[in-house]
GROMACS .gro file of C-alpha atoms in nm:
model
  290
    1MET     CA    1  -3.260   6.186  -1.021
    2GLY     CA    2  -3.015   6.408  -1.217
    3ASP     CA    3  -2.912   6.338  -1.596
    4HIS     CA    4  -2.565   6.327  -1.457
    5LEU     CA    5  -2.613   5.952  -1.337
    6ASN     CA    6  -2.683   5.838  -1.659
    7TYR     CA    7  -2.342   5.617  -1.712
    8GLN     CA    8  -2.534   5.265  -1.874
    9LEU     CA    9  -2.720   5.258  -1.542
   10GLN     CA   10  -2.883   4.940  -1.540
   11HIS     CA   11  -3.171   4.929  -1.280
   12ARG     CA   12  -3.291   4.591  -1.199
   13LEU     CA   13  -3.549   4.432  -0.972
   14VAL     CA   14  -3.404   4.063  -0.872
   15GLU     CA   15  -3.626   3.844  -0.656
   16ALA     CA   16  -3.422   3.638  -0.404
   17ALA     CA   17  -3.386   3.483  -0.057
   18GLY     CA   18  -3.817   3.608  -0.042
   19ILE     CA   19  -3.748   3.951  -0.098
   20ARG     CA   20  -3.740   4.219  -0.419
   21PHE     CA   21  -3.377   4.351  -0.408
   22HIS     CA   22  -3.337   4.670  -0.584
   23ILE     CA   23  -2.973   4.663  -0.771
   24VAL     CA   24  -2.766   4.929  -0.975
   25GLU     CA   25  -2.542   4.771  -1.252
   26CYS     CA   26  -2.280   4.951  -1.428
   27GLY     CA   27  -1.962   4.825  -1.613
   28LYS     CA   28  -1.784   4.508  -1.719
   29GLY     CA   29  -1.492   4.336  -1.543
   30PRO     CA   30  -1.436   4.156  -1.199
   31THR     CA   31  -1.738   4.257  -0.981
   32ILE     CA   32  -1.724   4.541  -0.688
   33VAL     CA   33  -2.061   4.501  -0.490
   34LEU     CA   34  -2.138   4.841  -0.304
   35ILE     CA   35  -2.367   4.857  -0.003
   36ALA     CA   36  -2.502   5.184   0.171
   37GLY     CA   37  -2.601   5.253   0.499
   38PHE     CA   38  -2.791   5.531   0.735
   39PRO     CA   39  -3.025   5.713   0.590
   40GLN     CA   40  -2.928   5.622   0.215
   41SER     CA   41  -2.952   5.405  -0.062
   42TRP     CA   42  -2.750   5.271  -0.336
   43TYR     CA   43  -2.786   5.635  -0.464
   44ALA     CA   44  -2.520   5.690  -0.190
   45TRP     CA   45  -2.231   5.522  -0.455
   46ARG     CA   46  -2.354   5.749  -0.774
   47LYS     CA   47  -2.035   5.951  -0.766
   48VAL     CA   48  -1.771   5.632  -0.744
   49ILE     CA   49  -1.955   5.396  -0.993
   50PRO     CA   50  -1.840   5.590  -1.324
   51LEU     CA   51  -1.495   5.563  -1.180
   52LEU     CA   52  -1.494   5.189  -1.042
   53ALA     CA   53  -1.705   5.104  -1.409
   54LYS     CA   54  -1.396   5.161  -1.585
   55GLN     CA   55  -1.248   4.867  -1.491
   56PHE     CA   56  -1.496   4.663  -1.273
   57LYS     CA   57  -1.862   4.559  -1.325
   58VAL     CA   58  -2.003   4.737  -0.983
   59ILE     CA   59  -2.372   4.611  -0.836
   60ALA     CA   60  -2.504   4.861  -0.588
   61ILE     CA   61  -2.747   4.662  -0.389
   62ASP     CA   62  -3.054   4.852  -0.152
   63LEU     CA   63  -3.042   4.622   0.158
   64PRO     CA   64  -3.368   4.524   0.264
   65GLY     CA   65  -3.553   4.763   0.392
   66GLN     CA   66  -3.356   5.032   0.208
   67GLY     CA   67  -3.422   5.237  -0.071
   68ASP     CA   68  -3.669   5.041  -0.352
   69SER     CA   69  -3.565   4.723  -0.210
   70ASP     CA   70  -3.895   4.546  -0.016
   71LYS     CA   71  -3.944   4.628   0.344
   72PRO     CA   72  -3.961   4.281   0.508
   73ALA     CA   73  -4.147   4.313   0.848
   74ASP     CA   74  -3.822   4.145   1.006
   75GLY     CA   75  -3.457   3.971   0.939
   76TYR     CA   76  -3.258   4.308   1.005
   77ASP     CA   77  -2.989   4.148   1.220
   78THR     CA   78  -2.702   4.144   1.017
   79ARG     CA   79  -2.632   3.775   1.023
   80THR     CA   80  -2.995   3.750   0.858
   81THR     CA   81  -2.885   4.011   0.611
   82ALA     CA   82  -2.562   3.893   0.499
   83GLU     CA   83  -2.726   3.531   0.396
   84ARG     CA   84  -2.964   3.716   0.212
   85ILE     CA   85  -2.754   3.914   0.044
   86HIS     CA   86  -2.538   3.603  -0.054
   87THR     CA   87  -2.869   3.468  -0.147
   88LEU     CA   88  -2.909   3.736  -0.395
   89LEU     CA   89  -2.542   3.746  -0.544
   90ASN     CA   90  -2.537   3.356  -0.588
   91GLN     CA   91  -2.877   3.418  -0.796
   92LEU     CA   92  -2.679   3.680  -1.002
   93GLY     CA   93  -2.408   3.418  -1.089
   94GLU     CA   94  -2.166   3.611  -0.876
   95LYS     CA   95  -1.936   3.364  -0.710
   96ASN     CA   96  -1.612   3.573  -0.636
   97TYR     CA   97  -1.619   3.950  -0.566
   98VAL     CA   98  -1.495   4.255  -0.324
   99PHE     CA   99  -1.769   4.342  -0.071
  100VAL     CA  100  -1.766   4.739  -0.004
  101GLY     CA  101  -2.003   4.864   0.298
  102HIS     CA  102  -2.065   5.195   0.418
  103ASP     CA  103  -2.199   5.235   0.750
  104ILE     CA  104  -2.490   4.958   0.793
  105GLY     CA  105  -2.281   4.815   0.504
  106SER     CA  106  -2.016   4.766   0.703
  107TRP     CA  107  -2.206   4.613   0.994
  108VAL     CA  108  -2.346   4.341   0.688
  109GLY     CA  109  -1.942   4.309   0.573
  110TYR     CA  110  -1.833   4.164   0.900
  111PRO     CA  111  -2.032   3.876   0.950
  112PHE     CA  112  -2.078   3.793   0.565
  113ALA     CA  113  -1.689   3.785   0.556
  114HIS     CA  114  -1.658   3.517   0.829
  115ALA     CA  115  -1.943   3.303   0.679
  116HIS     CA  116  -1.862   3.361   0.330
  117SER     CA  117  -1.479   3.392   0.295
  118GLN     CA  118  -1.527   3.162   0.008
  119SER     CA  119  -1.710   3.424  -0.227
  120LEU     CA  120  -1.460   3.710  -0.147
  121ARG     CA  121  -1.190   3.872  -0.295
  122GLY     CA  122  -1.190   4.120  -0.012
  123LEU     CA  123  -1.353   4.335   0.210
  124VAL     CA  124  -1.396   4.705   0.178
  125LEU     CA  125  -1.529   4.880   0.546
  126LEU     CA  126  -1.606   5.222   0.560
  127ASP     CA  127  -1.644   5.448   0.828
  128GLY     CA  128  -1.894   5.215   1.059
  129ASN     CA  129  -1.881   5.117   1.384
  130ILE     CA  130  -1.981   4.714   1.380
  131PRO     CA  131  -2.224   4.594   1.646
  132GLY     CA  132  -2.021   4.409   1.880
  133VAL     CA  133  -1.708   4.433   1.700
  134THR     CA  134  -1.579   4.840   1.696
  135LEU     CA  135  -1.879   4.998   1.834
  136GLN     CA  136  -1.868   5.112   2.184
  137PRO     CA  137  -2.103   4.893   2.416
  138THR     CA  138  -2.228   5.247   2.572
  139ILE     CA  139  -2.328   5.598   2.518
  140THR     CA  140  -2.214   5.829   2.776
  141LEU     CA  141  -2.287   6.190   2.824
  142GLY     CA  142  -2.036   6.434   2.706
  143ALA     CA  143  -1.957   6.685   2.406
  144ASP     CA  144  -1.980   6.394   2.105
  145ASN     CA  145  -2.259   6.231   2.229
  146TRP     CA  146  -2.474   6.366   1.975
  147ARG     CA  147  -2.323   6.121   1.727
  148ASN     CA  148  -2.503   5.861   1.888
  149TRP     CA  149  -2.802   5.940   1.997
  150HIS     CA  150  -2.973   5.749   1.745
  151PHE     CA  151  -2.874   5.415   1.873
  152LEU     CA  152  -3.086   5.494   2.174
  153PHE     CA  153  -3.388   5.627   1.968
  154ASN     CA  154  -3.431   5.435   1.695
  155PRO     CA  155  -3.484   5.065   1.842
  156ILE     CA  156  -3.778   5.257   2.083
  157SER     CA  157  -4.079   5.077   1.971
  158ASP     CA  158  -4.343   5.305   1.798
  159LEU     CA  159  -4.202   5.639   1.897
  160PRO     CA  160  -3.943   5.692   1.613
  161GLU     CA  161  -4.221   5.631   1.330
  162ILE     CA  162  -4.452   5.867   1.504
  163LEU     CA  163  -4.222   6.147   1.555
  164LEU     CA  164  -4.042   6.118   1.167
  165GLN     CA  165  -4.350   6.064   0.930
  166GLY     CA  166  -4.333   6.335   0.732
  167ARG     CA  167  -4.047   6.518   0.887
  168GLU     CA  168  -3.778   6.219   0.695
  169ARG     CA  169  -3.594   6.561   0.541
  170ILE     CA  170  -3.548   6.693   0.876
  171LEU     CA  171  -3.340   6.446   1.014
  172ILE     CA  172  -3.162   6.310   0.674
  173GLU     CA  173  -3.047   6.703   0.664
  174TRP     CA  174  -2.918   6.679   0.998
  175PHE     CA  175  -2.693   6.377   0.979
  176PHE     CA  176  -2.518   6.477   0.671
  177ASN     CA  177  -2.485   6.853   0.791
  178ARG     CA  178  -2.366   6.742   1.120
  179LYS     CA  179  -2.154   6.434   1.008
  180SER     CA  180  -1.999   6.540   0.647
  181ALA     CA  181  -1.670   6.792   0.645
  182ASN     CA  182  -1.862   7.008   0.425
  183PHE     CA  183  -2.259   6.978   0.353
  184ILE     CA  184  -2.289   7.260   0.087
  185ASN     CA  185  -2.035   7.089  -0.157
  186THR     CA  186  -2.139   6.728  -0.109
  187PHE     CA  187  -2.506   6.725  -0.109
  188THR     CA  188  -2.789   6.910  -0.348
  189SER     CA  189  -3.114   6.950  -0.283
  190GLY     CA  190  -3.182   6.752  -0.561
  191ASP     CA  191  -2.972   6.449  -0.357
  192ILE     CA  192  -3.187   6.504  -0.062
  193ASP     CA  193  -3.517   6.451  -0.241
  194GLU     CA  194  -3.391   6.121  -0.366
  195TYR     CA  195  -3.301   6.035  -0.005
  196GLU     CA  196  -3.646   6.184   0.161
  197ARG     CA  197  -3.811   5.963  -0.141
  198VAL     CA  198  -3.714   5.626  -0.031
  199TYR     CA  199  -3.743   5.694   0.333
  200SER     CA  200  -4.084   5.837   0.294
  201SER     CA  201  -4.214   5.538   0.084
  202LEU     CA  202  -4.409   5.300   0.214
  203GLY     CA  203  -4.230   5.069   0.495
  204GLY     CA  204  -3.901   5.309   0.480
  205LEU     CA  205  -3.913   5.399   0.806
  206ARG     CA  206  -3.972   5.035   0.933
  207GLY     CA  207  -3.681   4.926   0.704
  208MET     CA  208  -3.444   5.207   0.837
  209LEU     CA  209  -3.523   5.185   1.200
  210GLY     CA  210  -3.526   4.768   1.187
  211TYR     CA  211  -3.139   4.776   1.154
  212TYR     CA  212  -3.106   4.955   1.479
  213ARG     CA  213  -3.406   4.765   1.655
  214ALA     CA  214  -3.129   4.449   1.586
  215VAL     CA  215  -2.834   4.587   1.734
  216LEU     CA  216  -2.848   4.413   2.060
  217GLU     CA  217  -2.883   4.124   1.866
  218ASP     CA  218  -2.562   4.141   1.647
  219MET     CA  219  -2.400   4.240   1.952
  220ASP     CA  220  -2.451   3.869   2.069
  221GLN     CA  221  -2.388   3.723   1.705
  222ASN     CA  222  -2.066   3.894   1.666
  223LYS     CA  223  -1.912   3.816   2.017
  224GLN     CA  224  -1.907   3.467   1.865
  225LEU     CA  225  -1.683   3.560   1.594
  226MET     CA  226  -1.455   3.786   1.716
  227ASP     CA  227  -1.252   3.446   1.837
  228THR     CA  228  -1.176   3.376   1.506
  229LYS     CA  229  -0.968   3.594   1.244
  230LEU     CA  230  -1.064   3.737   0.918
  231THR     CA  231  -0.911   3.515   0.639
  232VAL     CA  232  -1.006   3.769   0.351
  233PRO     CA  233  -0.855   4.054   0.313
  234VAL     CA  234  -0.978   4.376   0.447
  235LEU     CA  235  -0.932   4.750   0.371
  236ALA     CA  236  -1.088   4.953   0.638
  237LEU     CA  237  -1.114   5.330   0.593
  238GLY     CA  238  -1.279   5.601   0.845
  239GLY     CA  239  -1.313   5.979   0.736
  240ASP     CA  240  -1.056   6.161   0.958
  241VAL     CA  241  -1.357   6.400   1.111
  242GLY     CA  242  -1.599   6.068   1.052
  243SER     CA  243  -1.779   5.869   1.279
  244ALA     CA  244  -1.467   5.602   1.262
  245PRO     CA  245  -1.148   5.739   1.226
  246ASP     CA  246  -1.016   5.477   1.425
  247LEU     CA  247  -1.170   5.185   1.184
  248PHE     CA  248  -0.836   5.069   1.062
  249GLU     CA  249  -0.700   4.998   1.435
  250LYS     CA  250  -0.947   4.842   1.548
  251MET     CA  251  -0.967   4.630   1.269
  252LYS     CA  252  -0.649   4.516   1.215
  253PRO     CA  253  -0.626   4.255   1.514
  254LEU     CA  254  -0.942   4.121   1.374
  255GLY     CA  255  -0.793   4.007   1.048
  256HIS     CA  256  -0.503   3.809   0.917
  257HIS     CA  257  -0.480   4.086   0.611
  258VAL     CA  258  -0.536   4.407   0.722
  259ILE     CA  259  -0.501   4.760   0.557
  260GLY     CA  260  -0.591   5.064   0.555
  261GLY     CA  261  -0.613   5.454   0.737
  262VAL     CA  262  -0.779   5.787   0.701
  263ILE     CA  263  -0.978   5.976   0.406
  264LYS     CA  264  -0.878   6.321   0.438
  265ASP     CA  265  -1.101   6.651   0.468
  266CYS     CA  266  -1.372   6.386   0.532
  267GLY     CA  267  -1.677   6.317   0.724
  268HIS     CA  268  -1.885   5.999   0.771
  269TYR     CA  269  -1.987   5.976   0.396
  270ILE     CA  270  -1.682   5.922   0.220
  271ALA     CA  271  -1.882   5.803  -0.091
  272GLU     CA  272  -1.997   6.147  -0.162
  273GLU     CA  273  -1.762   6.379  -0.025
  274GLN     CA  274  -1.412   6.229  -0.165
  275PRO     CA  275  -1.578   6.023  -0.428
  276GLU     CA  276  -1.183   6.035  -0.616
  277SER     CA  277  -0.996   5.967  -0.334
  278LEU     CA  278  -1.207   5.634  -0.232
  279ALA     CA  279  -1.201   5.502  -0.556
  280ARG     CA  280  -0.826   5.538  -0.626
  281GLU     CA  281  -0.790   5.339  -0.225
  282ILE     CA  282  -1.046   5.043  -0.357
  283VAL     CA  283  -0.851   5.006  -0.715
  284SER     CA  284  -0.525   4.964  -0.536
  285PHE     CA  285  -0.682   4.757  -0.273
  286ILE     CA  286  -0.833   4.548  -0.547
  287ASN     CA  287  -0.501   4.558  -0.776
  288GLY     CA  288  -0.281   4.401  -0.443
  289LEU     CA  289  -0.503   4.096  -0.409
  290ALA     CA  290  -0.339   3.765  -0.533
   0.00000   0.00000   0.00000
């Protein structure tokens, strides 16, 4: 990892819920929790952390199966994952915070907000289509079906591991290239090195694929939650050329206090493509909370 990340980042391994979590902490003040998605890790927040840490205590968490956290054999449905994250945050002494989730992190944020609203000041959802909530339940053939092919491929038993092992970098570069507005100016070869390192580590593919293998379970779980509106204030943002540019419109009827929109000149990877814009949106949202 490059020297530019040395902004008083504190890396720790913390055991909670029977799992060793890798967390990165920085700054002081009210707490913001950052959780990334596929095919990423805490490192996705490297450009945003210094911006937020000027006013806040930032905790970036590698999900179970992600980054340098443990890769359990099961429990990748988002309800179980939300409980594991809540247990970790309780152990860290965090009782009141803003939860920021991108992609799979947003999948986890939805059931988390239903189950643990008393712990949340607010919820930020970033360019993620949440199973059973905003994710289309079917994939149809068409010009844009390349965006969702992995929802069919990743859940297949055994085959993805066989085809992807030793080729993790190809997968990562393909997603970053196709799903960002400006791949060349967003990701360096060193950035790809770091993502390749964690996904080629022991259990890395199992962890990544586990969340997709649990999507049908997530959909069943979330159907039970859809009848109850979120009471936690929500900020929902998509990239204007991202995977969920309409996230705000889809989330608006699902909560009592939902604001949001799109980040301009931005694909799926908002925190890396437009970190300054994202930080401004998060700070403005938090400043507007009671």
